[in-house]
N, CA, C and O atoms as a MOPAC input file, in Angstrom:
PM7 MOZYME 1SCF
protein

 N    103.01800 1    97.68700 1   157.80000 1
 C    101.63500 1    97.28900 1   157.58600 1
 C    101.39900 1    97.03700 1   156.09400 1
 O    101.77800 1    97.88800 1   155.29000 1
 N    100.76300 1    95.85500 1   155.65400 1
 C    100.35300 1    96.01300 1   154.37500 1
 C     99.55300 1    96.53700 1   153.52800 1
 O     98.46500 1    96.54300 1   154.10500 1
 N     99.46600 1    96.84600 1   152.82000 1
 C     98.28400 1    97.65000 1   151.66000 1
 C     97.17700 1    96.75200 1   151.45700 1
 O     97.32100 1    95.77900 1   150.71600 1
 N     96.21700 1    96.95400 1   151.97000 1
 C     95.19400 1    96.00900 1   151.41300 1
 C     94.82500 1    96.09700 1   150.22900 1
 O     94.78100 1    94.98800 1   149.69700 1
 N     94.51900 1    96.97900 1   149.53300 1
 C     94.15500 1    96.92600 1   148.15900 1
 C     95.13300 1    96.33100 1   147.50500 1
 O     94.78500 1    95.47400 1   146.69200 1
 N     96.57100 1    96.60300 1   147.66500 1
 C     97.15600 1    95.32600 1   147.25200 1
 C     97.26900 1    93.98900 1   147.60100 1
 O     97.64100 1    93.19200 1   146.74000 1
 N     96.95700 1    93.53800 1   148.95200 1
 C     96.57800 1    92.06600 1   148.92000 1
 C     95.43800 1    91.67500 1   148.01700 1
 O     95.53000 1    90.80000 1   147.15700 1
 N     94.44900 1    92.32200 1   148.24900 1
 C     93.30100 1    92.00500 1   147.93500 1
 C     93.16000 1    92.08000 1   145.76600 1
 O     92.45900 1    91.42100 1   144.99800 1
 N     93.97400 1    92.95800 1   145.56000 1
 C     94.29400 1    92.90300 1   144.38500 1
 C     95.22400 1    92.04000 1   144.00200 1
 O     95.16500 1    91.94100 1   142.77600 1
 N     96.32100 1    91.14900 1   144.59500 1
 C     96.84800 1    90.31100 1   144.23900 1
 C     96.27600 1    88.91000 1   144.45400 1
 O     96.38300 1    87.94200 1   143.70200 1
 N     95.51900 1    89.00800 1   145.86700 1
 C     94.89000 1    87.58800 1   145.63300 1
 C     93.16800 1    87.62700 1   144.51000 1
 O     92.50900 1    86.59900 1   144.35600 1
 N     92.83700 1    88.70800 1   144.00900 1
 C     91.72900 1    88.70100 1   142.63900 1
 C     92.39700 1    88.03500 1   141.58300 1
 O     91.99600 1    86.99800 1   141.05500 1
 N     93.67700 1    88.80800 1   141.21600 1
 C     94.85100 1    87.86200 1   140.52200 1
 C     95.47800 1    86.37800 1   140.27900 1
 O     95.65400 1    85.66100 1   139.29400 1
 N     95.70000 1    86.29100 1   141.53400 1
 C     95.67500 1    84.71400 1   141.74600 1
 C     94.58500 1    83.77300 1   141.61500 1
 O     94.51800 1    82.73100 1   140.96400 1
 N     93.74100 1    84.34900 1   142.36700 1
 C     92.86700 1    83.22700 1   142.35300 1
 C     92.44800 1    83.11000 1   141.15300 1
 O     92.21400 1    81.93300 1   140.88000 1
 N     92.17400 1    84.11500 1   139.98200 1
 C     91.54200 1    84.26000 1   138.64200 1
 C     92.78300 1    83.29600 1   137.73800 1
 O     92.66500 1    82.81900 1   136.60900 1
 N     93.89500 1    83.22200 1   138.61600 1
 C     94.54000 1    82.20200 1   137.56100 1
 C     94.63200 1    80.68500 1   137.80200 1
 O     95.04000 1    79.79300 1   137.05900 1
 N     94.04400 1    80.63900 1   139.28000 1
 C     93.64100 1    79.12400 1   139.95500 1
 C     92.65500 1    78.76600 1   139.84900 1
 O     92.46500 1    77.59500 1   140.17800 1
 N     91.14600 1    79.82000 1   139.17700 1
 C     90.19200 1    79.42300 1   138.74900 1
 C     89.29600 1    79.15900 1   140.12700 1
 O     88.30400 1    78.44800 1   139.97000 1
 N     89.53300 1    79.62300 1   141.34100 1
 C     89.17900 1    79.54300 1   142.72700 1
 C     88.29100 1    81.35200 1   142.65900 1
 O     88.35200 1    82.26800 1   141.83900 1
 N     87.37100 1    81.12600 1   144.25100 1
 C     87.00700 1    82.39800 1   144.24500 1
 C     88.09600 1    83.31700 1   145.04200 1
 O     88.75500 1    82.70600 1   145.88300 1
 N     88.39200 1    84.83200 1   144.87000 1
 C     88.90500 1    85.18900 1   145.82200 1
 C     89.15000 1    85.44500 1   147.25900 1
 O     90.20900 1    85.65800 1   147.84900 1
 N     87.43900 1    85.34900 1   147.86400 1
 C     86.99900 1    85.54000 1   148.88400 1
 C     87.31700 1    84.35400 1   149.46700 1
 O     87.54100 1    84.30500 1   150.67700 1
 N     87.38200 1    83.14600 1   148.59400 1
 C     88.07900 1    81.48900 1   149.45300 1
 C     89.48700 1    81.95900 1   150.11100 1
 O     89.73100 1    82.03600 1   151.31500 1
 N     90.30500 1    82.23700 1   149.08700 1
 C     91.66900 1    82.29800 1   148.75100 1
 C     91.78500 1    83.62800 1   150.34100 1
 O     92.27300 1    83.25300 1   151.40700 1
 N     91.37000 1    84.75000 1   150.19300 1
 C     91.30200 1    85.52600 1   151.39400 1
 C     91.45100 1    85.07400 1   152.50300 1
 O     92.06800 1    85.55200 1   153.45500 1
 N     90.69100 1    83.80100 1   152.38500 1
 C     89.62400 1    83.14200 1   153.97700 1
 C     90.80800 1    82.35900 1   154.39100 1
 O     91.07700 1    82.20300 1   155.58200 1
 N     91.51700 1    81.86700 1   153.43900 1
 C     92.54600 1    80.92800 1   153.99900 1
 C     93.91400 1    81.43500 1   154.08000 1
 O     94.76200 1    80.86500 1   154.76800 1
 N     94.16900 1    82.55200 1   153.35800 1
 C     95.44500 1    83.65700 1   154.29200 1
 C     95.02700 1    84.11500 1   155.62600 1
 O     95.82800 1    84.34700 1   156.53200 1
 N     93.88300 1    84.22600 1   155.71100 1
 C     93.63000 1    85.38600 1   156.86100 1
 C     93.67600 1    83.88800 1   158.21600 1
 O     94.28600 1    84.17300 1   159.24600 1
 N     93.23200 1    82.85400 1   158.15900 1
 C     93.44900 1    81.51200 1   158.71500 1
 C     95.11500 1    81.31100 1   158.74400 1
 O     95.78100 1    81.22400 1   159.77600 1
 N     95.44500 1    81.27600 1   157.87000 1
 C     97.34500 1    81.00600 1   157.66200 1
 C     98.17900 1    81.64100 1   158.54000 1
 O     99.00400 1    81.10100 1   159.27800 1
 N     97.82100 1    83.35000 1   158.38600 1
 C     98.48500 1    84.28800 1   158.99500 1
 C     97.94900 1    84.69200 1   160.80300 1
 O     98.47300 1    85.54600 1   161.51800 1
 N     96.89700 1    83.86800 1   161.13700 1
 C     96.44400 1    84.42900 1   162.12400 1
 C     96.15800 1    85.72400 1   162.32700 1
 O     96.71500 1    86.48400 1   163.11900 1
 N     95.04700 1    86.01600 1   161.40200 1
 C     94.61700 1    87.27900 1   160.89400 1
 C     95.08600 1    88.17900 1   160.68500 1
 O     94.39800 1    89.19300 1   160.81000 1
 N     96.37000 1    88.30500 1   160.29400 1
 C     97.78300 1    89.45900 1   159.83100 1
 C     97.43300 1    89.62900 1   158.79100 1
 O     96.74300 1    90.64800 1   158.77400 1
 N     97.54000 1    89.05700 1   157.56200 1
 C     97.08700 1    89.43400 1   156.67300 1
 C     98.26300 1    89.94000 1   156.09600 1
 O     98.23000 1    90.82700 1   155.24300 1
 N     99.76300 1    89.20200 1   156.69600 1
 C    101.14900 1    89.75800 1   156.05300 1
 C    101.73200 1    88.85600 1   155.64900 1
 O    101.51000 1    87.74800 1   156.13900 1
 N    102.85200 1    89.04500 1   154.42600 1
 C    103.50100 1    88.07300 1   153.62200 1
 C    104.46900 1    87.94400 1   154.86900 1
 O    105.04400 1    86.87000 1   155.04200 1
 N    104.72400 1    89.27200 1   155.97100 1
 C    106.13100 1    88.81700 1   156.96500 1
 C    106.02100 1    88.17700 1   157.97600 1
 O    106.84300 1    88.21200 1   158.89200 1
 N    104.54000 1    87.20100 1   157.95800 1
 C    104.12100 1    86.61900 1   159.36700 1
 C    104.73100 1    85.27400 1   159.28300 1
 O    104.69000 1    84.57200 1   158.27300 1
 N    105.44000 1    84.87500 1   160.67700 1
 C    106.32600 1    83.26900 1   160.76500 1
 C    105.00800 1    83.05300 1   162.29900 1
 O    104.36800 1    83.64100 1   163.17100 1
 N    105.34500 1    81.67000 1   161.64200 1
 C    104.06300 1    80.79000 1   162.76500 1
 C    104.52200 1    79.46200 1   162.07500 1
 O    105.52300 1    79.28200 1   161.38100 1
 N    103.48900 1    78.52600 1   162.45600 1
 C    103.35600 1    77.24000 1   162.53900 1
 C    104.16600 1    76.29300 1   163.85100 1
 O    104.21400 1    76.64300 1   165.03000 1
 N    104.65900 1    75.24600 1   163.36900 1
 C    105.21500 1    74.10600 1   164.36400 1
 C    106.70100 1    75.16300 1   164.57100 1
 O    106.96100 1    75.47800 1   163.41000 1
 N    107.55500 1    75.70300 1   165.31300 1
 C    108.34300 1    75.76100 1   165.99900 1
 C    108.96000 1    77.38200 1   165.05500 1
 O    110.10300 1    77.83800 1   165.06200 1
 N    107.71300 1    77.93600 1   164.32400 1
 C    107.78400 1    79.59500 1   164.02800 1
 C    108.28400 1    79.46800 1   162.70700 1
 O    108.45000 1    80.53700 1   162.12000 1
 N    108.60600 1    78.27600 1   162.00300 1
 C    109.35600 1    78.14200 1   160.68500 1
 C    109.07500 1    78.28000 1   159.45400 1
 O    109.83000 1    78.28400 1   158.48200 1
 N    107.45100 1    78.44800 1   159.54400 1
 C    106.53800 1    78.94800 1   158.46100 1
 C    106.64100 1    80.27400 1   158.25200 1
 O    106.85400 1    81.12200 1   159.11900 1
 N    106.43600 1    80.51500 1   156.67700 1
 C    106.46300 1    82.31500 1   156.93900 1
 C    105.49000 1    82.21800 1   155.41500 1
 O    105.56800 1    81.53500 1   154.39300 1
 N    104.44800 1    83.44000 1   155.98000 1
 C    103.81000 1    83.88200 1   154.76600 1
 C    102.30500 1    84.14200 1   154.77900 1
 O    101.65700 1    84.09700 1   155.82400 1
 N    101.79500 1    84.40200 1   153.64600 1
 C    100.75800 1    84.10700 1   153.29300 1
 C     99.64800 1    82.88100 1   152.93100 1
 O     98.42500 1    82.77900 1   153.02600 1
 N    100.86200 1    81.91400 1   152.41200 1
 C    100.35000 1    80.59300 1   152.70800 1
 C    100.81900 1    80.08900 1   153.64100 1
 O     99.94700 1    79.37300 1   154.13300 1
 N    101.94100 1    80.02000 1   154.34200 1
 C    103.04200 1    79.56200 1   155.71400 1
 C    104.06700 1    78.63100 1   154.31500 1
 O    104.27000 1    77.48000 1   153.93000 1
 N    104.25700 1    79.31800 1   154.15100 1
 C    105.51100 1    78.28800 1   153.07100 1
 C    106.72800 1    77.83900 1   154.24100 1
 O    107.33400 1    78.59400 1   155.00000 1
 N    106.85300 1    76.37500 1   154.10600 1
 C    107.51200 1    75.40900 1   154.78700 1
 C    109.37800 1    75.90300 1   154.89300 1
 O    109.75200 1    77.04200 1   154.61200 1
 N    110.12300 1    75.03100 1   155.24600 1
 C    111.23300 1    75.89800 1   154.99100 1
 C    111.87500 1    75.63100 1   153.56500 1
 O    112.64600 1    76.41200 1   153.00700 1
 N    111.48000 1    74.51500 1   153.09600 1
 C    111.94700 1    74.04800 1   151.84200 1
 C    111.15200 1    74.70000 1   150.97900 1
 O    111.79800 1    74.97100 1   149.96700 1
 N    109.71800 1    75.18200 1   150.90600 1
 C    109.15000 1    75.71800 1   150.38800 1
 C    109.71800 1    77.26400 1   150.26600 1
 O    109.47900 1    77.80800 1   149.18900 1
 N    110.18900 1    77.76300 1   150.90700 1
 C    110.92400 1    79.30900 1   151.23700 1
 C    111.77900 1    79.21400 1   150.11300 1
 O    111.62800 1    79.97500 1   149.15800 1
 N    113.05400 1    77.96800 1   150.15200 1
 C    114.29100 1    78.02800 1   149.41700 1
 C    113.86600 1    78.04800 1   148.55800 1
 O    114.38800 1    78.92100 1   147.86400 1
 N    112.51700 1    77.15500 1   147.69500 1
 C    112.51100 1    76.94600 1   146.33400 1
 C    111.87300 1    77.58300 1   145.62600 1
 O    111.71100 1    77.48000 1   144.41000 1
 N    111.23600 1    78.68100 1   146.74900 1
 C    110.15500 1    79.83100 1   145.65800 1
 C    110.62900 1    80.80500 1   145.95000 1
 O    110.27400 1    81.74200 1   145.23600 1
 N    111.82400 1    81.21800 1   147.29300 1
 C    112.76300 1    82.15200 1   147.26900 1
 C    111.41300 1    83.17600 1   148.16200 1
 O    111.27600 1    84.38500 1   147.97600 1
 N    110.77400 1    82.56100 1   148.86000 1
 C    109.72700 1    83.53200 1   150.08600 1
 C    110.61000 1    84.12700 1   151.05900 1
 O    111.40700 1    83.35100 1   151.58700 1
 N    110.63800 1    85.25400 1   151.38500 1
 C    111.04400 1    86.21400 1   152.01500 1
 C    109.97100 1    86.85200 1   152.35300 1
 O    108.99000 1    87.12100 1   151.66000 1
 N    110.35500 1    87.26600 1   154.28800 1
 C    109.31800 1    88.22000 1   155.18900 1
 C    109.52300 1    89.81300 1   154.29600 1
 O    108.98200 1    90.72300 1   154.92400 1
 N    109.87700 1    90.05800 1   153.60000 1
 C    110.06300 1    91.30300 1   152.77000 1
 C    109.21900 1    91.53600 1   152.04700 1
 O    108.77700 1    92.68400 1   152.01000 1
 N    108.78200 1    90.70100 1   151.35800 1
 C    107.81200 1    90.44600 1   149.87800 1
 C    106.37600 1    91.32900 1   150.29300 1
 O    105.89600 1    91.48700 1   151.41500 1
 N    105.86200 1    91.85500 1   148.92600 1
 C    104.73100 1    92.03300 1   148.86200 1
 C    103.59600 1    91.13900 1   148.65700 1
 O    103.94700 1    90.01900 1   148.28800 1
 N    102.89700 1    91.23100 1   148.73000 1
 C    101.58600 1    90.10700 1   148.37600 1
 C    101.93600 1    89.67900 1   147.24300 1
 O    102.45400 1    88.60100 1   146.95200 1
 N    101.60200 1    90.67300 1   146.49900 1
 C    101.85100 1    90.48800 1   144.75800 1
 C    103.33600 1    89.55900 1   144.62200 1
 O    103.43000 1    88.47300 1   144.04900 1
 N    104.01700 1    90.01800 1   145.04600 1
 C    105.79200 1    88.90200 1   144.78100 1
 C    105.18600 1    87.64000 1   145.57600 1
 O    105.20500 1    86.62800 1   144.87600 1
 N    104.57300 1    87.41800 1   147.06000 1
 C    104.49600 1    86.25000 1   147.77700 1
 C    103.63300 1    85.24700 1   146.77700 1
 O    103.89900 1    84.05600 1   146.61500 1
 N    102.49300 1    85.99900 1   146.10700 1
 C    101.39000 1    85.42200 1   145.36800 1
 C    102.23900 1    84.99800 1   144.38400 1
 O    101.79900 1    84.38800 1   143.40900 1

């Protein structure tokens, strides 16, 4: 299960460096993940997405996303 205070503290983080609100940034993990709210959730077209944002599979290799990660590492 994840730590919310650490999601929620990593996406205050992020978003403060995307210049976005956090509560957006929330709204559209919690949409991404199908309300999991985990960096280890796989979904999309044929389960190949994984994440907090659903990073693609090419997206995985090149930012190195792993179902392991914490928010804070996925962010």
């Amino acid at each position: 299960m994840v730590d919310q205070t650490e999601l929620v503290n990593a996406a205050r983080a992020t978003a403060g460096r995307l210049g976005i609100n956090p509560s957006a940034l929330l709204t559209a993990i919690s949409y991404e993940t199908g309300g999991k709210m985990s960096p280890g959730t796989w979904g999309g077209k044929g389960g190949n997405y994984l994440g907090l944002i659903q990073f693609g599979p090419s997206e995985q290799q090149k930012y190195g996303v792993t179902e392991d990660q914490s928010p804070r590492e996925q962010m």
